[in-house]
XYZ file of C-alpha atoms in Angstrom:
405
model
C -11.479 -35.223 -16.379
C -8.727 -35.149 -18.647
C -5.525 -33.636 -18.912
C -6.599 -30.299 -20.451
C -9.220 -29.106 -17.692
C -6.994 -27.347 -15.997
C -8.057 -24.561 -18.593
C -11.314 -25.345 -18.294
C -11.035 -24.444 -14.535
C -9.053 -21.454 -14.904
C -11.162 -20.345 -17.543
C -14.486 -20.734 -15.222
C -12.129 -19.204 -12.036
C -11.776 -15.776 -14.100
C -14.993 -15.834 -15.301
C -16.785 -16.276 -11.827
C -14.343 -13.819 -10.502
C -15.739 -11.305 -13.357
C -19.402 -12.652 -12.466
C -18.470 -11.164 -8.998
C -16.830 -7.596 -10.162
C -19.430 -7.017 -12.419
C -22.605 -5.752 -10.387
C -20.511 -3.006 -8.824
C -20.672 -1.837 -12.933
C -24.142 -0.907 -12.022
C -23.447 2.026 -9.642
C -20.440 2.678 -11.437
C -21.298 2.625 -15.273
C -18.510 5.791 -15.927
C -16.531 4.129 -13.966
C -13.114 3.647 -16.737
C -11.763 1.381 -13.626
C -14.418 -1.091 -12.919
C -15.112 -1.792 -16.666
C -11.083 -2.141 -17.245
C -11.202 -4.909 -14.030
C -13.984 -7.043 -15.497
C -12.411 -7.049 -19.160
C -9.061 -8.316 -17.772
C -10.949 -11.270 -16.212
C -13.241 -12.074 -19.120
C -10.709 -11.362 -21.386
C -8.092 -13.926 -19.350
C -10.912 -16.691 -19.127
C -11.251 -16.401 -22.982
C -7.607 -16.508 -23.809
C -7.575 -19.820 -21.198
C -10.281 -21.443 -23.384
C -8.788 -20.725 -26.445
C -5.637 -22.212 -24.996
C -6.914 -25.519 -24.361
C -5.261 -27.691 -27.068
C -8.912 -29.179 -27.446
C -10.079 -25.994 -28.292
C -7.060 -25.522 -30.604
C -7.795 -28.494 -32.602
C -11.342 -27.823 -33.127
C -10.898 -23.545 -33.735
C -7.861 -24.883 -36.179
C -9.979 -27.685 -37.959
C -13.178 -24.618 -38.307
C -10.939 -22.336 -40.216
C -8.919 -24.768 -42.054
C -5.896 -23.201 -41.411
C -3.366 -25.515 -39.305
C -2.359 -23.128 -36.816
C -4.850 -20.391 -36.742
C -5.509 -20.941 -32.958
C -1.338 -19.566 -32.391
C -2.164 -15.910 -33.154
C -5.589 -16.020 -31.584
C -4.412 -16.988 -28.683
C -1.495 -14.609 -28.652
C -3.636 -11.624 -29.421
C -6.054 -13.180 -26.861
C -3.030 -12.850 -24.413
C -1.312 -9.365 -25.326
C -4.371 -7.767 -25.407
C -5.120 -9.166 -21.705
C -1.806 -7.721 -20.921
C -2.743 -4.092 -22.133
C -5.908 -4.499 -20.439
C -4.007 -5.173 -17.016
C -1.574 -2.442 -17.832
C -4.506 0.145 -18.645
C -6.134 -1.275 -15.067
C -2.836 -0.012 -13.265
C -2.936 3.137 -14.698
C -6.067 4.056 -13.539
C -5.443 2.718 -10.044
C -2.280 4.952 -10.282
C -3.170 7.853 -11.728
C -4.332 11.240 -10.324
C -6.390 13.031 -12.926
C -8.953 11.312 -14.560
C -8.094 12.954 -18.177
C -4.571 12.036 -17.636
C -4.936 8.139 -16.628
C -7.222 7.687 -20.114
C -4.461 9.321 -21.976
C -1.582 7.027 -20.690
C -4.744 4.160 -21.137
C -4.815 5.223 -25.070
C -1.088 5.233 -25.388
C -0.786 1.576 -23.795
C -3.839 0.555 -25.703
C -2.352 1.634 -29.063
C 1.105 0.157 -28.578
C -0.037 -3.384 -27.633
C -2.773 -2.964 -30.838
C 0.315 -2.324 -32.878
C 1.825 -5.310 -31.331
C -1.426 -7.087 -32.168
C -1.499 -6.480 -35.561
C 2.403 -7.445 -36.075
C 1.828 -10.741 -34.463
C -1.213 -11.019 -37.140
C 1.354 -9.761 -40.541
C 3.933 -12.160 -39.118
C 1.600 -15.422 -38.968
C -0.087 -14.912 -42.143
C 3.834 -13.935 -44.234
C 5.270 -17.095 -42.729
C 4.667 -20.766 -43.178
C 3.214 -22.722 -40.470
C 1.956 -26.099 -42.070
C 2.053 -28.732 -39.105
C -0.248 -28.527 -36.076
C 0.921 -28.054 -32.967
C -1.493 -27.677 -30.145
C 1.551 -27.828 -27.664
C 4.763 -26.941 -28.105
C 4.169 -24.318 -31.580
C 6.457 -22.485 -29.938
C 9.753 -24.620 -29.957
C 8.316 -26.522 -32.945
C 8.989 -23.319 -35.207
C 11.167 -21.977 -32.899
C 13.502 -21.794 -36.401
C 10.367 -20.642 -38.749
C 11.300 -17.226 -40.468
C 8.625 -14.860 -39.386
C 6.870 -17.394 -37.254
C 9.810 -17.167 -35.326
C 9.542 -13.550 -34.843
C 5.899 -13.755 -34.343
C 6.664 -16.088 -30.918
C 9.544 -13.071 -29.817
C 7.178 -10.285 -30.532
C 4.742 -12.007 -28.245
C 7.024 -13.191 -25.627
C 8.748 -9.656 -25.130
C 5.299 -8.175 -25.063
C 4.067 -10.220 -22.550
C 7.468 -9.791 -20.317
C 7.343 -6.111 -20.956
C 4.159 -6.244 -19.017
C 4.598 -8.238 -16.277
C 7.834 -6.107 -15.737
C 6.028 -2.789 -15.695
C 2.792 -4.216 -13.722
C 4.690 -6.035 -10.904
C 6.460 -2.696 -10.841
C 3.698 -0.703 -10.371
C 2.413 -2.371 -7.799
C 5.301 -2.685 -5.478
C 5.650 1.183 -6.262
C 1.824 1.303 -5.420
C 1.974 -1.163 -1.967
C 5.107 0.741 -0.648
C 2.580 4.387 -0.445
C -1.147 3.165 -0.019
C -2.725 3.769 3.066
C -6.232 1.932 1.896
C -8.369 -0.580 3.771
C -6.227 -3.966 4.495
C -8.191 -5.976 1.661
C -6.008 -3.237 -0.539
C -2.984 -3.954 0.545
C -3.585 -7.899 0.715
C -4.680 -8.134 -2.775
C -1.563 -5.636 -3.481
C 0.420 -8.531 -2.321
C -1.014 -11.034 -4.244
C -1.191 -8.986 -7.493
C 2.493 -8.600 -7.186
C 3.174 -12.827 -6.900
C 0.755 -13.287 -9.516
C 2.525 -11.001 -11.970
C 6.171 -12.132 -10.933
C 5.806 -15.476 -11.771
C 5.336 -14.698 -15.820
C 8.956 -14.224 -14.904
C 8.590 -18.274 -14.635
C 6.486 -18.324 -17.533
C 8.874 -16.284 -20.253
C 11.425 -17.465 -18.870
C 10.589 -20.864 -19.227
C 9.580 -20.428 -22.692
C 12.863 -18.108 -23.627
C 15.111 -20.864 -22.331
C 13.324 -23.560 -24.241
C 13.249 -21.539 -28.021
C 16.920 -21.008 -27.100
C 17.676 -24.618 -26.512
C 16.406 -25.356 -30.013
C 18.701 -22.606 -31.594
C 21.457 -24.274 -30.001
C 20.487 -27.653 -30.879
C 19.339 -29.009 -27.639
C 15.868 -30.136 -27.048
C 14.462 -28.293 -23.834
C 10.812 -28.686 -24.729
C 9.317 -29.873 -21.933
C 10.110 -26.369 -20.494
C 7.720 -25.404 -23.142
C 5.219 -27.882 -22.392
C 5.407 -28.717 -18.803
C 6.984 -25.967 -16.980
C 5.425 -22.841 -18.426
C 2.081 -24.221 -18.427
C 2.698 -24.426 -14.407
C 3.722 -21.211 -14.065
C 1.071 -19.635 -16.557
C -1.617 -21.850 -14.292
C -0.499 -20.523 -10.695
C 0.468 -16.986 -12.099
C -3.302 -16.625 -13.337
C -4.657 -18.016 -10.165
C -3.105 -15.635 -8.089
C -3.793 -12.543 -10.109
C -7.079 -13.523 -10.325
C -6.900 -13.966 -6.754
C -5.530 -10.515 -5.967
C -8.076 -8.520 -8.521
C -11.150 -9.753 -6.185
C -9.564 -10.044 -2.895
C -10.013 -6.381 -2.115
C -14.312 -6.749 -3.120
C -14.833 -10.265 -1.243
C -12.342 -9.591 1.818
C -14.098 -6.481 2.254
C -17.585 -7.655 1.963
C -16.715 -10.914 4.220
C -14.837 -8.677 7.153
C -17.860 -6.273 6.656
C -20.217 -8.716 7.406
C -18.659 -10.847 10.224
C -18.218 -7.661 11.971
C -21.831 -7.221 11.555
C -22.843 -10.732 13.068
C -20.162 -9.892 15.704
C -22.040 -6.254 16.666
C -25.832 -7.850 16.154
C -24.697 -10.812 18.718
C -22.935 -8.901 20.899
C -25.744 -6.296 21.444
C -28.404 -8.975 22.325
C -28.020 -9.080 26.088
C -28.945 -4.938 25.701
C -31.688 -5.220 23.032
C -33.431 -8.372 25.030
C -33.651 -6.493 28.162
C -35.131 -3.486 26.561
C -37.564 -5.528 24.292
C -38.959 -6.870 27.868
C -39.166 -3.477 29.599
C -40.212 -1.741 26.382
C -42.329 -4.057 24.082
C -43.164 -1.112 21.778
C -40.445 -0.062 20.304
C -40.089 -4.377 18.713
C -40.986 -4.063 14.763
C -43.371 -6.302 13.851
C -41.767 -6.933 9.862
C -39.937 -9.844 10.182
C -36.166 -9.771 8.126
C -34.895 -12.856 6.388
C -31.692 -13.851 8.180
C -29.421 -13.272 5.999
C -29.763 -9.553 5.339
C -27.715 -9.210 8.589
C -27.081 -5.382 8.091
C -30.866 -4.858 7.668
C -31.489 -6.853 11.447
C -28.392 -4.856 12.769
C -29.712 -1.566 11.745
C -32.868 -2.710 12.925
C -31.472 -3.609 16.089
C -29.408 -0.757 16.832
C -32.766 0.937 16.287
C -34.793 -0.624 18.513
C -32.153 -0.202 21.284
C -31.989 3.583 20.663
C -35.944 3.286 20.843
C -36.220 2.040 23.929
C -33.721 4.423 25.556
C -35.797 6.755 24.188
C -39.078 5.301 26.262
C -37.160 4.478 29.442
C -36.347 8.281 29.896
C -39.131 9.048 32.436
C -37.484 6.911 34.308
C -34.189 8.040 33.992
C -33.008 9.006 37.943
C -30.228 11.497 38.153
C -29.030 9.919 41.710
C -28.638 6.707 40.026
C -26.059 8.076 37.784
C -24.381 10.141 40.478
C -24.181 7.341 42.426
C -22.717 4.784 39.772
C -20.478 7.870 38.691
C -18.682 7.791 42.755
C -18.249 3.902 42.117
C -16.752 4.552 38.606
C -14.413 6.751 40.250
C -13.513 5.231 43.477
C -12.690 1.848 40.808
C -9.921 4.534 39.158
C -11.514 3.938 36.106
C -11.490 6.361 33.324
C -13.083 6.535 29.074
C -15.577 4.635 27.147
C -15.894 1.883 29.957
C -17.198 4.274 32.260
C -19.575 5.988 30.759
C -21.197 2.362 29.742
C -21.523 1.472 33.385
C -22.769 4.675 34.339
C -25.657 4.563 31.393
C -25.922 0.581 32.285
C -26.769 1.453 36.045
C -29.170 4.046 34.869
C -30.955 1.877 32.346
C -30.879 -1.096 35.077
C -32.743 1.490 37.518
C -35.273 2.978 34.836
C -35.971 -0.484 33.767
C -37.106 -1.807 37.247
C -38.838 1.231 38.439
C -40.797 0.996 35.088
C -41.564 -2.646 36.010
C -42.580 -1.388 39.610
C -44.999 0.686 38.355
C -43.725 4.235 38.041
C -45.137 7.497 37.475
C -44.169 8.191 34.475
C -45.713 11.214 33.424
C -44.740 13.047 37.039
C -40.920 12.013 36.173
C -41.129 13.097 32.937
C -42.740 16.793 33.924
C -40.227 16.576 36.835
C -37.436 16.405 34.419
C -38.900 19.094 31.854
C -39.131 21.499 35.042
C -35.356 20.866 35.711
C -33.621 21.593 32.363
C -36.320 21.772 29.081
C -33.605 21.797 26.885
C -32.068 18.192 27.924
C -31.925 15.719 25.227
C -31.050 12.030 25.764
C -27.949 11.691 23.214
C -27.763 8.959 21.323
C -24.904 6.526 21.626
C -23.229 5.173 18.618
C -23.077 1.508 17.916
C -19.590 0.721 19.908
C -20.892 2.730 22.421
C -24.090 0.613 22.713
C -22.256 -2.590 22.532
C -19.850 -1.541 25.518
C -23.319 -1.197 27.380
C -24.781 -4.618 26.552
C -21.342 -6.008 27.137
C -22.512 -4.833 31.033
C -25.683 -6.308 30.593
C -24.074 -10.015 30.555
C -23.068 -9.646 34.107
C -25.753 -7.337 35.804
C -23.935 -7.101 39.173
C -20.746 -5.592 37.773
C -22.980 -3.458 35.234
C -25.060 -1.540 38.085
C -24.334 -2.084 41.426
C -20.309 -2.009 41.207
C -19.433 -0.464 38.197
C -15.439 -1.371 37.245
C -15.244 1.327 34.997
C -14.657 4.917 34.789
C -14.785 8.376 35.638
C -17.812 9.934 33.677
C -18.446 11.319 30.397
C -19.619 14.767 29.331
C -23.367 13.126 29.035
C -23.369 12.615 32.531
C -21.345 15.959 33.958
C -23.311 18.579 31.803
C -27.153 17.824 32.810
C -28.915 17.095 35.783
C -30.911 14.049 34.467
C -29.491 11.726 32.422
């Protein structure tokens, strides 16, 4: 590994970052926003590879011209910088119509800029390589001079108005934490170009002046263009892979903690089990399945659903001073206790279940919802506590408005 791979690696970090933005294309073709994200990160891992002063030296030696890599790369960059730009809009924006015609504007002004930076190379006089420091080297050069201005007060113009937007854009949203996390790191990604131009102003200045502050050029802003990518890299796919991580840790979190529930009612109900097996690792496709088989066997255990069971767990709810969501899983916990052992004693079920059509035909067993379900298996851990003294509270509306739960 030499000393250039650092743009080798940010080059591949922006590209695997894209690799990970880019399926969502496929639900969202028309989708101006999602097609604006992945450019900026192919775009940026192109303009890193180009960059590399190994890459410079061969693109430079291919055309024959000393320093043709110098407006590639700055074209490469200010065109990365409209594409961020154009992003912000249309995560800004209201109307659709209305965030492509700011897009266009942006879009045109940096491909003026483009072209400028193109006219000013090719009028001026650029005859010694430098894969490094071009910028102080012909920090003097008429027109190449202006060239390196025009592309420095492009690129600060941007990270200005984009680290703008986004503190104007953090201070309202009211999205899903990723958001606001990858807000946060969007903002410290585009503040330090601050570094970056600055770093470069300072050292082209120097050289007016007659000092020699290259190493700015060549050490400093490299740093700050390294981390600065990094983190805006960082905060473009934080919002997709927070989400999707959170999302599915709370799913291992729900499917675990409803096993003490969904065992019990797999041994008292063996029906309701699927047979498919599911890979492990589609862990929404076991917790739907899951949640399922739960509701299932609920569903079978109602024969044996006995009113007095929930009156009586509803006096100990009450007599605990208990009250919500924690009662009415004790309550249905007692009653799913009692169903499930007079099932396993041998029950009539079809007299209970005529029994219970005689008493109210229109009763329906409700379905809980999955918090619900895992407040119920959370009673299941301790069975004691769960059905025989309840510590929660005073009963729901499932249990007040029929006669059999």
């Amino acid at each position: 590994m030499n000393g250039n791979s650092g743009y080798w690696i940010l080059a591949s970090a922006l590209w695997a970052a894209c690799l990970i933005k880019a399926p969502g294309l496929r639900h969202r073709r028309n989708s101006p926003l999602s097609t604006t994200v992945c450019g900026v990160l192919l775009l940026g891992g192109i303009a890193y590879c180009c960059a590399n002063p190994d890459v410079i030296g061969w693109v430079n030696g291919a055309t024959g011209v000393p320093n043709f890599s110098a407006p590639l790369v700055y074209s490469l960059l200010t065109a990365e910088s409209a594409l961020i730009l154009t992003l912000l809009v249309y995560w800004r924006e209201g109307p659709e119509e209305k965030a492509r015609c700011a897009a266009r504007r942006l879009q045109a002004v940096y491909g003026l800029v483009i072209v400028a930076l193109v006219v000013l190379f090719v009028i001026g006089d650029a005859p010694v390589e430098q894969r490094t420091d071009f910028d102080t080297y012909y920090a003097q050069t008429p027109y190449i001079r202006e060239m390196i201005l025009l592309y420095l007060t492009a690129h600060t113009g941007a990270a200005v108005t984009a680290t703008v937007l986004c503190i104007r854009w953090f201070a309202g949203v009211t999205g899903p934490p990723w958001l606001r996390r990858g807000l946060r790191v969007l903002i410290l990604g585009f503040a330090l170009n601050f570094g970056l131009d600055f770093s470069k102003f300072a050292a082209i200045g120097a050289r007016w002046a007659g000092h020699d502050w290259d190493t700015l050029n060549t050490l400093v802003a490299p740093l700050f263009a390294f981390t600065c990518t990094l983190f805006t890299g960082l905060g473009f796919i934080l919002p997709v892979v927070g989400g999707r991580v959170s999302g599915t840790l709370a799913a291992v979190r729900t499917f675990h903690r409803l096993g003490p529930l969904s065992r019990a009612l797999r041994a008292a109900t063996p029906g309701v089990v699927a047979e498919l097996p599911v890979p492990w690792w589609e862990i929404d496709l076991r917790l739907t399945r899951r949640v399922a088989e739960v509701q299932d066997g609920r569903l079978s255990l109602r024969p044996y659903r006995d009113a007095a069971v929930a009156e009586d767990a509803l006096v100990r709810v009450r007599a605990a001073g208990l009250s919500g969501a924690v009662a009415d899983a004790a309550v249905e916990a007692a009653v799913l206790a009692a169903a499930m052992a007079a099932k396993a004693a041998g029950g009539d079920a079809e007299a209970v279940e005529a029994a219970a059509e005689r008493d109210d035909e229109s009763a329906e067993l409700p379905l809980l919802d999955r918090e619900a379900l895992v407040r119920v298996s959370g009673l299941f851990r301790a069975p004691r506590r769960a059905w025989q003294a309840p510590r929660s509270a005073p009963a729901s509306p499932l249990h007040t408005r029929t006669t059999r739960p």
